[in-house]
């Protein structure tokens, strides 16, 4: 007999919530208005975004969390999240704390169960807040984020981890917890544009000034400088610069305070994010009555990229179609685009571009490879850079897997290949540091050596952006050993929905929130973790086989009611029991995870036939006890009414017939005390114990044992509760013959109302 699951999710009716207010400030919110060059008022506009509420679930895997996706417009200076939580009123509703996770650029990577991640997985702790529901059924919370990064922001909410108890749908009391986030965005509509190397005069009053500068591709450094600073309220230059956006969970926003700093006040940003606007906020530190005047200057330093030529490849592959990342190709080594001005570094090349082909294979499934489909040449003079375009907005729901393998014959003991994986801009400073840190991103380091020629990296839910893989050859002992050395590195770059398809003990499921798709693993057999690789609570192969044998062989108990039914000429009942035994056996053989699995039909077909058989077996047993000739059936394969509805109806019919016979005979029915003592009472006791186990004692851990006991008790009670056979007689006597040799036969059996 099957295991009935409880449904989760679904849209809920919007609830107006009120209650205690939790205010979390991640950064200073800007004032309602801001100064623009000290003369005109900067305009700020507000926008409101909301999504339909969702019913929360107790956490058991990532699919239990409810995901919301918001789009933050450019030039936003403040986000205010309003988190509204409500619950039903009733005894089933208990105090709970709703956990809400935030992340910019991709869904948050969460781990409420404290499980382990696969080897070589880079994970950052998620930023989360708790919203308690205790004394009141409604609660509000608020989270403010100043200078947020534009683009996608994700919110995920869930209840505490589930108890793993298996409850029959409709029987156990439930409580609906509803969560709805709203987003208030304040953005600036009047902002000063900083041209490279062109001083921009600013005058600060009591309100900040908002500036922005565009950073094109191949920018090596960005230098921000304050010049000619004059203040009437204090000495020095009382100005604070806030540069860059706030991202969660990590935040690399730069803050420069010029009071007491060496003059002129400067901020150097190596490898700033390419091809985007960078926001700069200037605030006065002299108070509401003072003024500060200064000039802001942005200086961009471009590097000279050396591109691997692909013209011969294109000529030799005219019959093939490539989708190359054209952004990596430079028409010439000196091609730059820095706007009207900007400095071009005339030193040797700062990087070597390797064109990359992006091959979209399926949903959240992409293959990246060098355009010439061979390895990448790595040397010591400049980094070799590959751009991975994950900026479509639909690539953040999978896992980015990077595998590097160095040529064995080219790796010497004194050489090391170091690599960095970064978003927004590549890491280029291998000669000065190996920390893989760019202006606003902490990259992921990798290394290859003669002792370890392979390196792997897994990034779950990568941010929506251009990602860069930078490689360079290093000689820690003696740099001269690397001057002529070259190492070819083979790269395997994939975006996959789930790592290794969640392995043998998991299933990769594609989840959807409106038009956004993301993938997650659902684990079985006690395995846990992001990719079902945590075996701390896993079942051994012997335990899996024992569980399968218990759940399947326990159905052989149905041989007893089958034999009794055949002996007493209850052929319909015997057929139902045989049907139930067959499909229950093979359903549970197919319902097992891991290695002990056998599926003769599709899983859904076997499950439906098992649920149908379990309800029909109870139905025909009760109606057979009522001694009716016509059977009416009602069945819903899931939930409490799967068995309770038909069984209660059949029980009413049986009780009515027994009461009728008691009144008709003027004595208790059944009349034999032996029938009550040795058949009915033991059968009812076994059925009661079985129902109690089925409805209230099964959990995910003891399911294999308790459900096997349920099989045995159900089949045993059916064998005991079946009524005795009728008095011996010809069951189908033929009373009339036709000349055409056909016969009309009718049932001449008499109901003797005898139970022995």
PDB file of N, CA and C in Angstrom, residues 644-706:
ATOM      1  N   UNK A 644     -10.824   6.534   3.911  1.00  0.00           N
ATOM      2  CA  UNK A 644     -11.854   6.813   4.904  1.00  0.00           C
ATOM      3  C   UNK A 644     -13.225   6.963   4.271  1.00  0.00           C
ATOM      4  N   UNK A 645     -13.313   7.620   3.117  1.00  0.00           N
ATOM      5  CA  UNK A 645     -14.602   7.813   2.479  1.00  0.00           C
ATOM      6  C   UNK A 645     -15.280   6.511   2.098  1.00  0.00           C
ATOM      7  N   UNK A 646     -14.654   5.701   1.246  1.00  0.00           N
ATOM      8  CA  UNK A 646     -15.291   4.433   0.886  1.00  0.00           C
ATOM      9  C   UNK A 646     -15.511   3.514   2.077  1.00  0.00           C
ATOM     10  N   UNK A 647     -14.535   3.515   3.001  1.00  0.00           N
ATOM     11  CA  UNK A 647     -14.643   2.590   4.133  1.00  0.00           C
ATOM     12  C   UNK A 647     -15.791   2.985   5.071  1.00  0.00           C
ATOM     13  N   UNK A 648     -15.937   4.282   5.319  1.00  0.00           N
ATOM     14  CA  UNK A 648     -17.048   4.706   6.178  1.00  0.00           C
ATOM     15  C   UNK A 648     -18.396   4.400   5.529  1.00  0.00           C
ATOM     16  N   UNK A 649     -18.472   4.649   4.239  1.00  0.00           N
ATOM     17  CA  UNK A 649     -19.712   4.348   3.543  1.00  0.00           C
ATOM     18  C   UNK A 649     -20.016   2.851   3.582  1.00  0.00           C
ATOM     19  N   UNK A 650     -18.973   2.045   3.326  1.00  0.00           N
ATOM     20  CA  UNK A 650     -19.172   0.598   3.382  1.00  0.00           C
ATOM     21  C   UNK A 650     -19.512   0.149   4.798  1.00  0.00           C
ATOM     22  N   UNK A 651     -18.887   0.791   5.801  1.00  0.00           N
ATOM     23  CA  UNK A 651     -19.174   0.419   7.189  1.00  0.00           C
ATOM     24  C   UNK A 651     -20.628   0.742   7.550  1.00  0.00           C
ATOM     25  N   UNK A 652     -21.141   1.859   7.062  1.00  0.00           N
ATOM     26  CA  UNK A 652     -22.541   2.203   7.323  1.00  0.00           C
ATOM     27  C   UNK A 652     -23.464   1.157   6.705  1.00  0.00           C
ATOM     28  N   UNK A 653     -23.131   0.743   5.492  1.00  0.00           N
ATOM     29  CA  UNK A 653     -23.950  -0.288   4.841  1.00  0.00           C
ATOM     30  C   UNK A 653     -23.902  -1.587   5.639  1.00  0.00           C
ATOM     31  N   UNK A 654     -22.711  -1.994   6.076  1.00  0.00           N
ATOM     32  CA  UNK A 654     -22.577  -3.229   6.847  1.00  0.00           C
ATOM     33  C   UNK A 654     -23.346  -3.133   8.170  1.00  0.00           C
ATOM     34  N   UNK A 655     -23.180  -2.003   8.867  1.00  0.00           N
ATOM     35  CA  UNK A 655     -23.879  -1.850  10.142  1.00  0.00           C
ATOM     36  C   UNK A 655     -25.390  -1.860   9.943  1.00  0.00           C
ATOM     37  N   UNK A 656     -25.859  -1.238   8.866  1.00  0.00           N
ATOM     38  CA  UNK A 656     -27.297  -1.234   8.598  1.00  0.00           C
ATOM     39  C   UNK A 656     -27.815  -2.646   8.338  1.00  0.00           C
ATOM     40  N   UNK A 657     -27.064  -3.417   7.555  1.00  0.00           N
ATOM     41  CA  UNK A 657     -27.499  -4.779   7.264  1.00  0.00           C
ATOM     42  C   UNK A 657     -27.465  -5.652   8.519  1.00  0.00           C
ATOM     43  N   UNK A 658     -26.437  -5.469   9.334  1.00  0.00           N
ATOM     44  CA  UNK A 658     -26.369  -6.250  10.575  1.00  0.00           C
ATOM     45  C   UNK A 658     -27.520  -5.868  11.513  1.00  0.00           C
ATOM     46  N   UNK A 659     -27.808  -4.576  11.595  1.00  0.00           N
ATOM     47  CA  UNK A 659     -28.927  -4.146  12.448  1.00  0.00           C
ATOM     48  C   UNK A 659     -30.251  -4.696  11.928  1.00  0.00           C
ATOM     49  N   UNK A 660     -30.386  -4.704  10.598  1.00  0.00           N
ATOM     50  CA  UNK A 660     -31.616  -5.259  10.024  1.00  0.00           C
ATOM     51  C   UNK A 660     -31.749  -6.734  10.372  1.00  0.00           C
ATOM     52  N   UNK A 661     -30.650  -7.485  10.272  1.00  0.00           N
ATOM     53  CA  UNK A 661     -30.714  -8.910  10.574  1.00  0.00           C
ATOM     54  C   UNK A 661     -30.970  -9.151  12.066  1.00  0.00           C
ATOM     55  N   UNK A 662     -30.380  -8.283  12.904  1.00  0.00           N
ATOM     56  CA  UNK A 662     -30.638  -8.425  14.344  1.00  0.00           C
ATOM     57  C   UNK A 662     -32.129  -8.238  14.646  1.00  0.00           C
ATOM     58  N   UNK A 663     -32.744  -7.228  14.022  1.00  0.00           N
ATOM     59  CA  UNK A 663     -34.162  -7.024  14.254  1.00  0.00           C
ATOM     60  C   UNK A 663     -35.021  -8.105  13.630  1.00  0.00           C
ATOM     61  N   UNK A 664     -34.607  -8.569  12.470  1.00  0.00           N
ATOM     62  CA  UNK A 664     -35.392  -9.595  11.795  1.00  0.00           C
ATOM     63  C   UNK A 664     -35.350 -10.920  12.537  1.00  0.00           C
ATOM     64  N   UNK A 665     -34.191 -11.251  13.121  1.00  0.00           N
ATOM     65  CA  UNK A 665     -34.026 -12.535  13.815  1.00  0.00           C
ATOM     66  C   UNK A 665     -34.334 -12.457  15.297  1.00  0.00           C
ATOM     67  N   UNK A 666     -34.420 -11.274  15.821  1.00  0.00           N
ATOM     68  CA  UNK A 666     -34.634 -11.103  17.254  1.00  0.00           C
ATOM     69  C   UNK A 666     -33.459 -11.620  18.071  1.00  0.00           C
ATOM     70  N   UNK A 667     -32.265 -11.527  17.504  1.00  0.00           N
ATOM     71  CA  UNK A 667     -31.052 -11.922  18.245  1.00  0.00           C
ATOM     72  C   UNK A 667     -29.851 -11.231  17.607  1.00  0.00           C
ATOM     73  N   UNK A 668     -28.785 -11.259  18.386  1.00  0.00           N
ATOM     74  CA  UNK A 668     -27.570 -10.557  17.943  1.00  0.00           C
ATOM     75  C   UNK A 668     -27.016 -11.215  16.689  1.00  0.00           C
ATOM     76  N   UNK A 669     -26.471 -10.367  15.832  1.00  0.00           N
ATOM     77  CA  UNK A 669     -25.862 -10.864  14.599  1.00  0.00           C
ATOM     78  C   UNK A 669     -24.420 -10.387  14.552  1.00  0.00           C
ATOM     79  N   UNK A 670     -23.440 -11.240  14.248  1.00  0.00           N
ATOM     80  CA  UNK A 670     -23.514 -12.701  14.073  1.00  0.00           C
ATOM     81  C   UNK A 670     -23.901 -13.409  15.375  1.00  0.00           C
ATOM     82  N   UNK A 671     -24.485 -14.578  15.217  1.00  0.00           N
ATOM     83  CA  UNK A 671     -25.059 -15.276  16.369  1.00  0.00           C
ATOM     84  C   UNK A 671     -24.041 -16.102  17.130  1.00  0.00           C
ATOM     85  N   UNK A 672     -22.955 -16.499  16.527  1.00  0.00           N
ATOM     86  CA  UNK A 672     -21.995 -17.403  17.152  1.00  0.00           C
ATOM     87  C   UNK A 672     -20.968 -16.613  17.952  1.00  0.00           C
ATOM     88  N   UNK A 673     -20.805 -16.965  19.238  1.00  0.00           N
ATOM     89  CA  UNK A 673     -19.775 -16.286  20.036  1.00  0.00           C
ATOM     90  C   UNK A 673     -18.375 -16.656  19.569  1.00  0.00           C
ATOM     91  N   UNK A 674     -18.229 -17.873  18.980  1.00  0.00           N
ATOM     92  CA  UNK A 674     -16.923 -18.226  18.439  1.00  0.00           C
ATOM     93  C   UNK A 674     -16.522 -17.280  17.301  1.00  0.00           C
ATOM     94  N   UNK A 675     -17.492 -16.887  16.507  1.00  0.00           N
ATOM     95  CA  UNK A 675     -17.188 -15.968  15.408  1.00  0.00           C
ATOM     96  C   UNK A 675     -16.702 -14.622  15.936  1.00  0.00           C
ATOM     97  N   UNK A 676     -17.322 -14.166  16.988  1.00  0.00           N
ATOM     98  CA  UNK A 676     -16.885 -12.916  17.612  1.00  0.00           C
ATOM     99  C   UNK A 676     -15.513 -13.054  18.266  1.00  0.00           C
ATOM    100  N   UNK A 677     -15.296 -14.138  19.003  1.00  0.00           N
ATOM    101  CA  UNK A 677     -14.077 -14.273  19.802  1.00  0.00           C
ATOM    102  C   UNK A 677     -12.850 -14.575  18.955  1.00  0.00           C
ATOM    103  N   UNK A 678     -12.992 -15.415  17.944  1.00  0.00           N
ATOM    104  CA  UNK A 678     -11.823 -15.891  17.209  1.00  0.00           C
ATOM    105  C   UNK A 678     -11.638 -15.241  15.838  1.00  0.00           C
ATOM    106  N   UNK A 679     -12.610 -14.470  15.366  1.00  0.00           N
ATOM    107  CA  UNK A 679     -12.482 -13.882  14.044  1.00  0.00           C
ATOM    108  C   UNK A 679     -12.704 -12.368  14.051  1.00  0.00           C
ATOM    109  N   UNK A 680     -13.910 -11.960  14.498  1.00  0.00           N
ATOM    110  CA  UNK A 680     -14.240 -10.543  14.374  1.00  0.00           C
ATOM    111  C   UNK A 680     -13.403  -9.655  15.289  1.00  0.00           C
ATOM    112  N   UNK A 681     -13.329  -9.974  16.577  1.00  0.00           N
ATOM    113  CA  UNK A 681     -12.558  -9.124  17.494  1.00  0.00           C
ATOM    114  C   UNK A 681     -11.071  -9.111  17.156  1.00  0.00           C
ATOM    115  N   UNK A 682     -10.409 -10.267  16.888  1.00  0.00           N
ATOM    116  CA  UNK A 682      -9.004 -10.196  16.455  1.00  0.00           C
ATOM    117  C   UNK A 682      -8.833  -9.431  15.143  1.00  0.00           C
ATOM    118  N   UNK A 683      -9.762  -9.637  14.198  1.00  0.00           N
ATOM    119  CA  UNK A 683      -9.640  -8.915  12.926  1.00  0.00           C
ATOM    120  C   UNK A 683      -9.793  -7.420  13.092  1.00  0.00           C
ATOM    121  N   UNK A 684     -10.793  -6.991  13.910  1.00  0.00           N
ATOM    122  CA  UNK A 684     -10.975  -5.564  14.156  1.00  0.00           C
ATOM    123  C   UNK A 684      -9.775  -4.984  14.899  1.00  0.00           C
ATOM    124  N   UNK A 685      -9.210  -5.751  15.839  1.00  0.00           N
ATOM    125  CA  UNK A 685      -8.037  -5.271  16.583  1.00  0.00           C
ATOM    126  C   UNK A 685      -6.851  -5.073  15.647  1.00  0.00           C
ATOM    127  N   UNK A 686      -6.616  -6.045  14.775  1.00  0.00           N
ATOM    128  CA  UNK A 686      -5.508  -5.907  13.820  1.00  0.00           C
ATOM    129  C   UNK A 686      -5.735  -4.714  12.898  1.00  0.00           C
ATOM    130  N   UNK A 687      -6.954  -4.530  12.430  1.00  0.00           N
ATOM    131  CA  UNK A 687      -7.234  -3.395  11.550  1.00  0.00           C
ATOM    132  C   UNK A 687      -7.055  -2.071  12.284  1.00  0.00           C
ATOM    133  N   UNK A 688      -7.479  -2.014  13.548  1.00  0.00           N
ATOM    134  CA  UNK A 688      -7.345  -0.769  14.319  1.00  0.00           C
ATOM    135  C   UNK A 688      -5.886  -0.421  14.548  1.00  0.00           C
ATOM    136  N   UNK A 689      -5.084  -1.430  14.914  1.00  0.00           N
ATOM    137  CA  UNK A 689      -3.651  -1.174  15.119  1.00  0.00           C
ATOM    138  C   UNK A 689      -3.003  -0.736  13.815  1.00  0.00           C
ATOM    139  N   UNK A 690      -3.384  -1.394  12.716  1.00  0.00           N
ATOM    140  CA  UNK A 690      -2.816  -1.015  11.427  1.00  0.00           C
ATOM    141  C   UNK A 690      -3.166   0.406  11.035  1.00  0.00           C
ATOM    142  N   UNK A 691      -4.427   0.790  11.254  1.00  0.00           N
ATOM    143  CA  UNK A 691      -4.831   2.161  10.919  1.00  0.00           C
ATOM    144  C   UNK A 691      -4.115   3.172  11.808  1.00  0.00           C
ATOM    145  N   UNK A 692      -3.944   2.855  13.079  1.00  0.00           N
ATOM    146  CA  UNK A 692      -3.226   3.768  13.982  1.00  0.00           C
ATOM    147  C   UNK A 692      -1.782   3.954  13.530  1.00  0.00           C
ATOM    148  N   UNK A 693      -1.138   2.868  13.142  1.00  0.00           N
ATOM    149  CA  UNK A 693       0.246   2.975  12.655  1.00  0.00           C
ATOM    150  C   UNK A 693       0.296   3.790  11.368  1.00  0.00           C
ATOM    151  N   UNK A 694      -0.657   3.535  10.466  1.00  0.00           N
ATOM    152  CA  UNK A 694      -0.651   4.202   9.160  1.00  0.00           C
ATOM    153  C   UNK A 694      -0.874   5.703   9.285  1.00  0.00           C
ATOM    154  N   UNK A 695      -1.707   6.102  10.235  1.00  0.00           N
ATOM    155  CA  UNK A 695      -2.091   7.511  10.314  1.00  0.00           C
ATOM    156  C   UNK A 695      -1.235   8.342  11.253  1.00  0.00           C
ATOM    157  N   UNK A 696      -0.565   7.718  12.219  1.00  0.00           N
ATOM    158  CA  UNK A 696       0.076   8.559  13.241  1.00  0.00           C
ATOM    159  C   UNK A 696       1.491   8.165  13.612  1.00  0.00           C
ATOM    160  N   UNK A 697       2.003   7.052  13.157  1.00  0.00           N
ATOM    161  CA  UNK A 697       3.310   6.607  13.635  1.00  0.00           C
ATOM    162  C   UNK A 697       4.382   6.586  12.559  1.00  0.00           C
ATOM    163  N   UNK A 698       4.013   6.724  11.297  1.00  0.00           N
ATOM    164  CA  UNK A 698       5.009   6.621  10.232  1.00  0.00           C
ATOM    165  C   UNK A 698       5.824   7.903  10.106  1.00  0.00           C
ATOM    166  N   UNK A 699       7.131   7.743  10.005  1.00  0.00           N
ATOM    167  CA  UNK A 699       8.052   8.835   9.719  1.00  0.00           C
ATOM    168  C   UNK A 699       8.952   8.412   8.568  1.00  0.00           C
ATOM    169  N   UNK A 700       9.756   9.339   8.094  1.00  0.00           N
ATOM    170  CA  UNK A 700      10.668   9.001   7.005  1.00  0.00           C
ATOM    171  C   UNK A 700      11.694   7.974   7.428  1.00  0.00           C
ATOM    172  N   UNK A 701      12.054   7.951   8.706  1.00  0.00           N
ATOM    173  CA  UNK A 701      13.086   7.024   9.168  1.00  0.00           C
ATOM    174  C   UNK A 701      12.544   5.617   9.375  1.00  0.00           C
ATOM    175  N   UNK A 702      11.316   5.487   9.936  1.00  0.00           N
ATOM    176  CA  UNK A 702      10.795   4.151  10.234  1.00  0.00           C
ATOM    177  C   UNK A 702       9.778   3.671   9.207  1.00  0.00           C
ATOM    178  N   UNK A 703       9.684   4.372   8.067  1.00  0.00           N
ATOM    179  CA  UNK A 703       8.669   4.044   7.074  1.00  0.00           C
ATOM    180  C   UNK A 703       8.768   2.602   6.606  1.00  0.00           C
ATOM    181  N   UNK A 704       9.980   2.112   6.417  1.00  0.00           N
ATOM    182  CA  UNK A 704      10.152   0.765   5.868  1.00  0.00           C
ATOM    183  C   UNK A 704       9.603  -0.301   6.823  1.00  0.00           C
ATOM    184  N   UNK A 705       9.678  -0.052   8.108  1.00  0.00           N
ATOM    185  CA  UNK A 705       9.217  -1.046   9.082  1.00  0.00           C
ATOM    186  C   UNK A 705       7.725  -0.877   9.377  1.00  0.00           C
ATOM    187  N   UNK A 706       7.312   0.351   9.644  1.00  0.00           N
ATOM    188  CA  UNK A 706       5.914   0.569   9.994  1.00  0.00           C
ATOM    189  C   UNK A 706       4.988   0.267   8.815  1.00  0.00           C
TER     190      UNK A 706
END
